[in-house]
Amino acid sequence: KFPDNTEVMNCLGAAHREKGDYLQAAFWYQQVAELHPNGARFLKLAGQCYEIAGDDESAALTYSSYVSRVPDDGHVWRKLYQLRYQAAIKPGRTAKERSELLSASLDAFNKVKKRDGFFDALNERVAAQFRRIGKQAAYDGHRIAAKRWHFIAFHVVDVIA
């Protein structure tokens, strides 16, 4: 029988996490999140498990659900920025997919800068990443996308400040 007790499900998630079965742990943490009155913290645990297991897409979706409930967690916004950026630069993405993922990455980046002083030293690195993306888009023949990402790269310092 499928358990309906959140304590039991939490213990199952913790047990699977301990033995290194992170996808199964994430499953149980998501079950707890649906039923527990403080379910958001279990979404964060599920996202961490997905990330450790290498399922970055599920991690990003779970973290997105988490920040919709807990919008002030700068650590998770930073994770979302990183996951979305990594997804955007994976080979084989269409220009549209890359642009959407980079926009989502920039949105997460902007959420973090409002909550955390972490980006003071990072802003030039981010600008360099967006400049590189703009150069790649130009190389691929996407002039409009290239102009957009170059614009973002040269104005990211203003956005962060």
CSV table of C-alpha atoms in Angstrom, one decimal, residues 95 98-99 102 130-150:
chain,number,residue,atom,x,y,z
A,95,ALA,CA,18.3,29.6,-31.4
A,98,ARG,CA,18.7,29.0,-26.3
A,99,SER,CA,17.2,32.5,-26.2
A,102,LEU,CA,19.1,32.5,-21.5
A,130,PHE,CA,26.6,36.9,-22.4
A,131,ARG,CA,29.2,38.5,-24.7
A,132,ARG,CA,30.4,35.1,-25.7
A,133,ILE,CA,26.8,34.0,-26.3
A,134,GLY,CA,26.3,37.0,-28.5
A,135,LYS,CA,29.4,36.1,-30.5
A,136,GLN,CA,28.3,32.6,-30.9
A,137,ALA,CA,24.8,33.7,-32.1
A,138,ALA,CA,26.5,36.1,-34.6
A,139,TYR,CA,28.7,33.2,-35.8
A,140,ASP,CA,25.6,31.0,-36.2
A,141,GLY,CA,24.0,33.8,-38.3
A,142,HIS,CA,21.5,35.0,-35.8
A,143,ARG,CA,22.1,38.7,-36.0
A,144,ILE,CA,19.1,39.8,-33.9
A,145,ALA,CA,19.9,37.4,-31.1
A,146,ALA,CA,23.5,38.4,-31.2
A,147,LYS,CA,22.6,42.1,-30.9
A,148,ARG,CA,20.3,41.3,-28.0
A,149,TRP,CA,22.9,39.3,-26.0
A,150,HIS,CA,25.6,41.9,-26.7
